[in-house]
Amino acid sequence: MKRVRGGFDLGNNAFKMVLEGTRMKIPNVVREVPLTTERKRISSNEKMENTFDVLLRCPHVPELDGKRFFVGNLAIGNGEQEIDPQTKKARNPLVLVPFLTGLATQAESEYEEMQVSGFAGLPMDEYLIGALKEEYRQRINGRFQVEFISTAGREGWRVQLYLNIEIKPEGMAVTLRQIQKNMGRWKRQAMGAIDIGAFSTDISVLDRDLEPIPELCQGLQIGTASALESIRETVNKEYRVNFTRHMIDEIVTTENGKMQLGVREIDIQDIIQEHFRPYSGQIAQAITEILGHPKGATIARFFIFGGGSIAYKPYLMELQERTYSEFVWLDQDPEEAIFENAIAFYLLACL
């Protein structure tokens, strides 16, 4: 049996993993399809990552057991099941689908068995609720079978997965990693992390002795998804095009606010700012309250990362000018920023 260890970030926007040093990202886009579905094929040179088509078997997760899914790029704009931004990750079994698919792609033979250990995270507001954490832990662990149906290069493969994953709060491991990397410069200073995801923003704080300060750690049910949903509605109303949330996310994060409609390139930065600013205000208010706490006044810097860190940067920079703390964006490239949790969890698994 093959044994591997990794760090996993089951994001509501994308699944990210670092497995034995190898990175992988799959958009968290899922569409359940009938077992008899015939997938349309045009090219004989399809890429595996564009054709994830899996059948799952996992009796302990009845919402997924015996069901077939198009996953990632194959599901985008193709009838995907869009999750309400208020949905708790611990109560959303669909976040497991890209996770299991990504793990199964690491098999080297069509009937391989893999034992997987490592760490995955939960948003802070869910991690602090013991019942939610336990519900998530039980769902993510155990025995799974992933059968690739029409996935290019994997047709008919059946991979057995035996998962033993520990759950940690998202953001905390990233803070520890940054402190350890810069111990010479940042010795004995309180530090915080702001992890901005699709559905939530997680704020964690460590004191000068690298111990969590529970009263300052919190999770907000605010991410990028709510803003993206509002932008999508406005774009649909003004331009009569119904982009999906993931398509709007691409426009915001990688196309610099430029929307391509036929031969026209339309700048929607004004729309983006209109909808991101109110949510950034709520995040800024939470940070201000933390800094106003007696223990929060000593926080030297916040590390900011996650899929929404770049989108919210212009607005949080305004807050930076009004505080004594330093804001450190870990990556300017959104493709790198989203891997911070997975990298930190992987390094933790290697200890």
CSV table of C-alpha atoms in Angstrom, one decimal, residues 50-253:
chain,number,residue,atom,x,y,z
A,50,ASN,CA,-10.2,19.4,-17.7
A,51,THR,CA,-12.1,16.1,-17.6
A,52,PHE,CA,-12.4,15.0,-13.9
A,53,ASP,CA,-15.4,12.7,-13.9
A,54,VAL,CA,-15.6,10.5,-10.8
A,55,LEU,CA,-17.9,8.0,-9.1
A,56,LEU,CA,-17.5,7.9,-5.3
A,57,ARG,CA,-18.1,5.1,-2.8
A,58,CYS,CA,-18.1,6.1,0.9
A,59,PRO,CA,-20.9,4.6,3.0
A,60,HIS,CA,-20.1,6.9,5.9
A,61,VAL,CA,-20.9,9.9,3.8
A,62,PRO,CA,-24.3,9.0,2.3
A,63,GLU,CA,-24.6,12.4,0.5
A,64,LEU,CA,-21.7,11.3,-1.8
A,65,ASP,CA,-21.9,7.5,-1.7
A,66,GLY,CA,-22.6,5.9,-5.1
A,67,LYS,CA,-22.9,9.3,-6.9
A,68,ARG,CA,-21.1,10.5,-10.0
A,69,PHE,CA,-19.7,14.0,-10.3
A,70,PHE,CA,-18.1,16.3,-12.9
A,71,VAL,CA,-15.4,18.2,-11.0
A,72,GLY,CA,-13.4,21.3,-11.5
A,73,ASN,CA,-13.0,22.8,-15.0
A,74,LEU,CA,-15.4,20.3,-16.4
A,75,ALA,CA,-18.2,21.6,-14.2
A,76,ILE,CA,-17.6,25.3,-14.6
A,77,GLY,CA,-20.5,26.9,-16.5
A,78,ASN,CA,-21.9,23.4,-17.0
A,79,GLY,CA,-24.7,23.3,-14.5
A,80,GLU,CA,-22.5,23.4,-11.4
A,81,GLN,CA,-24.0,23.3,-7.9
A,82,GLU,CA,-23.3,26.7,-6.4
A,83,ILE,CA,-23.1,26.7,-2.6
A,84,ASP,CA,-24.7,29.5,-0.6
A,85,PRO,CA,-21.9,31.6,1.0
A,86,GLN,CA,-23.5,31.2,4.4
A,87,THR,CA,-22.9,27.4,4.3
A,88,LYS,CA,-20.6,26.0,6.9
A,89,LYS,CA,-17.7,24.1,5.5
A,90,ALA,CA,-18.0,21.4,8.2
A,91,ARG,CA,-21.6,20.8,7.0
A,92,ASN,CA,-20.9,20.8,3.2
A,93,PRO,CA,-20.0,17.3,2.0
A,94,LEU,CA,-19.4,18.6,-1.5
A,95,VAL,CA,-16.0,20.1,-0.5
A,96,LEU,CA,-14.8,16.5,-0.2
A,97,VAL,CA,-15.3,15.8,-3.9
A,98,PRO,CA,-12.4,17.8,-5.3
A,99,PHE,CA,-10.3,16.7,-2.4
A,100,LEU,CA,-10.9,13.0,-3.1
A,101,THR,CA,-10.5,13.5,-6.8
A,102,GLY,CA,-7.1,15.3,-6.3
A,103,LEU,CA,-5.8,12.5,-4.0
A,104,ALA,CA,-6.9,9.8,-6.4
A,105,THR,CA,-4.9,11.4,-9.3
A,106,GLN,CA,-1.7,10.7,-7.4
A,107,ALA,CA,-2.2,6.9,-7.8
A,108,GLU,CA,0.3,5.3,-10.1
A,109,SER,CA,-1.8,2.3,-11.1
A,110,GLU,CA,-5.4,1.6,-11.8
A,111,TYR,CA,-6.2,-0.4,-8.6
A,112,GLU,CA,-3.9,1.3,-6.2
A,113,GLU,CA,-4.5,1.6,-2.5
A,114,MET,CA,-3.3,4.8,-0.7
A,115,GLN,CA,-3.0,5.6,3.0
A,116,VAL,CA,-3.0,9.3,3.4
A,117,SER,CA,-2.1,11.3,6.5
A,118,GLY,CA,-1.6,15.0,7.2
A,119,PHE,CA,-3.5,18.1,8.1
A,120,ALA,CA,-6.5,20.0,6.9
A,121,GLY,CA,-8.1,23.1,8.2
A,122,LEU,CA,-11.4,24.5,9.3
A,123,PRO,CA,-12.4,28.2,9.4
A,124,MET,CA,-11.8,29.6,12.9
A,125,ASP,CA,-15.5,30.2,13.7
A,126,GLU,CA,-16.2,26.5,13.0
A,127,TYR,CA,-13.0,25.1,14.6
A,128,LEU,CA,-13.9,26.7,17.9
A,129,ILE,CA,-17.2,24.8,18.0
A,130,GLY,CA,-16.3,21.3,19.1
A,131,ALA,CA,-19.4,19.6,17.6
A,132,LEU,CA,-18.7,21.0,14.1
A,133,LYS,CA,-15.0,20.1,14.2
A,134,GLU,CA,-15.9,16.5,15.2
A,135,GLU,CA,-18.5,16.2,12.5
A,136,TYR,CA,-16.0,17.4,9.9
A,137,ARG,CA,-13.3,15.1,11.3
A,138,GLN,CA,-15.5,12.0,11.0
A,139,ARG,CA,-16.6,12.9,7.5
A,140,ILE,CA,-13.2,13.5,6.1
A,141,ASN,CA,-11.6,10.4,7.5
A,142,GLY,CA,-12.1,6.7,6.7
A,143,ARG,CA,-12.2,4.6,3.6
A,144,PHE,CA,-13.2,6.0,0.2
A,145,GLN,CA,-13.1,4.6,-3.3
A,146,VAL,CA,-12.7,7.0,-6.3
A,147,GLU,CA,-13.6,5.5,-9.7
A,148,PHE,CA,-12.6,7.6,-12.7
A,149,ILE,CA,-15.3,7.3,-15.4
A,150,SER,CA,-14.3,9.3,-18.5
A,151,THR,CA,-11.3,11.2,-17.0
A,152,ALA,CA,-8.6,11.4,-19.7
A,153,GLY,CA,-5.8,8.9,-19.1
A,154,ARG,CA,-7.6,7.5,-16.1
A,155,GLU,CA,-10.7,5.8,-17.5
A,156,GLY,CA,-11.8,2.8,-15.4
A,157,TRP,CA,-9.2,3.4,-12.6
A,158,ARG,CA,-10.5,2.6,-9.1
A,159,VAL,CA,-8.4,4.0,-6.3
A,160,GLN,CA,-8.9,3.0,-2.6
A,161,LEU,CA,-8.1,5.8,-0.1
A,162,TYR,CA,-7.6,5.4,3.6
A,163,LEU,CA,-7.6,8.8,5.2
A,164,ASN,CA,-6.2,9.8,8.6
A,165,ILE,CA,-6.3,13.6,8.6
A,166,GLU,CA,-6.0,15.8,11.6
A,167,ILE,CA,-7.9,19.1,11.7
A,168,LYS,CA,-6.3,22.4,12.6
A,169,PRO,CA,-7.6,26.0,12.5
A,170,GLU,CA,-7.0,27.8,9.2
A,171,GLY,CA,-4.3,30.5,9.4
A,172,MET,CA,-2.7,29.5,12.7
A,173,ALA,CA,0.0,27.3,11.0
A,174,VAL,CA,0.8,30.0,8.5
A,175,THR,CA,1.5,32.4,11.3
A,176,LEU,CA,3.9,30.0,13.1
A,177,ARG,CA,5.7,29.3,9.8
A,178,GLN,CA,6.3,33.0,9.1
A,179,ILE,CA,7.5,33.6,12.7
A,180,GLN,CA,9.9,30.7,12.4
A,181,LYS,CA,11.2,31.9,9.0
A,182,ASN,CA,11.9,35.4,10.5
A,183,MET,CA,12.8,34.5,14.1
A,184,GLY,CA,15.9,36.7,14.0
A,185,ARG,CA,14.1,39.8,13.1
A,186,TRP,CA,10.7,39.2,14.8
A,187,LYS,CA,11.7,37.7,18.1
A,188,ARG,CA,9.1,37.8,20.9
A,189,GLN,CA,6.5,39.8,19.1
A,190,ALA,CA,2.7,39.1,19.0
A,191,MET,CA,1.6,38.2,15.5
A,192,GLY,CA,-1.7,37.7,13.7
A,193,ALA,CA,-3.0,36.1,10.5
A,194,ILE,CA,-5.9,37.2,8.3
A,195,ASP,CA,-6.9,34.4,5.9
A,196,ILE,CA,-9.5,35.6,3.5
A,197,GLY,CA,-11.3,32.8,1.7
A,198,ALA,CA,-14.4,32.5,-0.4
A,199,PHE,CA,-17.0,32.1,2.4
A,200,SER,CA,-15.1,33.2,5.5
A,201,THR,CA,-12.3,35.4,6.9
A,202,ASP,CA,-10.3,33.8,9.7
A,203,ILE,CA,-8.3,35.9,12.1
A,204,SER,CA,-5.9,34.2,14.5
A,205,VAL,CA,-3.4,35.8,17.0
A,206,LEU,CA,-0.4,34.4,18.7
A,207,ASP,CA,1.3,36.1,21.7
A,208,ARG,CA,5.0,36.7,22.2
A,209,ASP,CA,5.4,33.1,23.4
A,210,LEU,CA,3.7,31.7,20.3
A,211,GLU,CA,0.6,30.7,22.2
A,212,PRO,CA,-2.9,31.4,20.8
A,213,ILE,CA,-4.9,34.2,22.4
A,214,PRO,CA,-8.4,32.6,22.2
A,215,GLU,CA,-10.3,35.8,22.9
A,216,LEU,CA,-8.7,37.4,19.8
A,217,CYS,CA,-9.1,34.5,17.5
A,218,GLN,CA,-12.3,34.7,15.5
A,219,GLY,CA,-14.0,33.8,12.2
A,220,LEU,CA,-16.2,36.0,10.1
A,221,GLN,CA,-18.8,34.7,7.7
A,222,ILE,CA,-17.4,37.1,5.1
A,223,GLY,CA,-15.2,36.2,2.1
A,224,THR,CA,-15.2,36.9,-1.6
A,225,ALA,CA,-18.2,34.9,-2.5
A,226,SER,CA,-20.8,37.4,-1.3
A,227,ALA,CA,-19.1,40.3,-3.2
A,228,LEU,CA,-18.7,38.1,-6.3
A,229,GLU,CA,-22.4,37.2,-6.2
A,230,SER,CA,-23.4,40.9,-6.0
A,231,ILE,CA,-21.0,41.7,-8.9
A,232,ARG,CA,-22.5,38.9,-10.9
A,233,GLU,CA,-26.0,40.2,-10.4
A,234,THR,CA,-25.0,43.7,-11.4
A,235,VAL,CA,-23.2,42.5,-14.5
A,236,ASN,CA,-26.2,40.4,-15.5
A,237,LYS,CA,-28.5,43.3,-15.1
A,238,GLU,CA,-26.3,45.8,-17.0
A,239,TYR,CA,-24.9,43.6,-19.7
A,240,ARG,CA,-27.4,40.7,-19.9
A,241,VAL,CA,-24.8,38.0,-19.5
A,242,ASN,CA,-25.1,35.4,-16.7
A,243,PHE,CA,-21.5,34.5,-15.7
A,244,THR,CA,-21.0,32.0,-12.9
A,245,ARG,CA,-19.4,33.0,-9.6
A,246,HIS,CA,-16.1,31.4,-10.7
A,247,MET,CA,-16.1,33.3,-14.0
A,248,ILE,CA,-16.5,36.6,-12.1
A,249,ASP,CA,-13.7,35.5,-9.8
A,250,GLU,CA,-11.4,35.1,-12.8
A,251,ILE,CA,-12.3,38.6,-14.0
A,252,VAL,CA,-11.5,40.1,-10.5
A,253,THR,CA,-8.3,38.2,-9.6
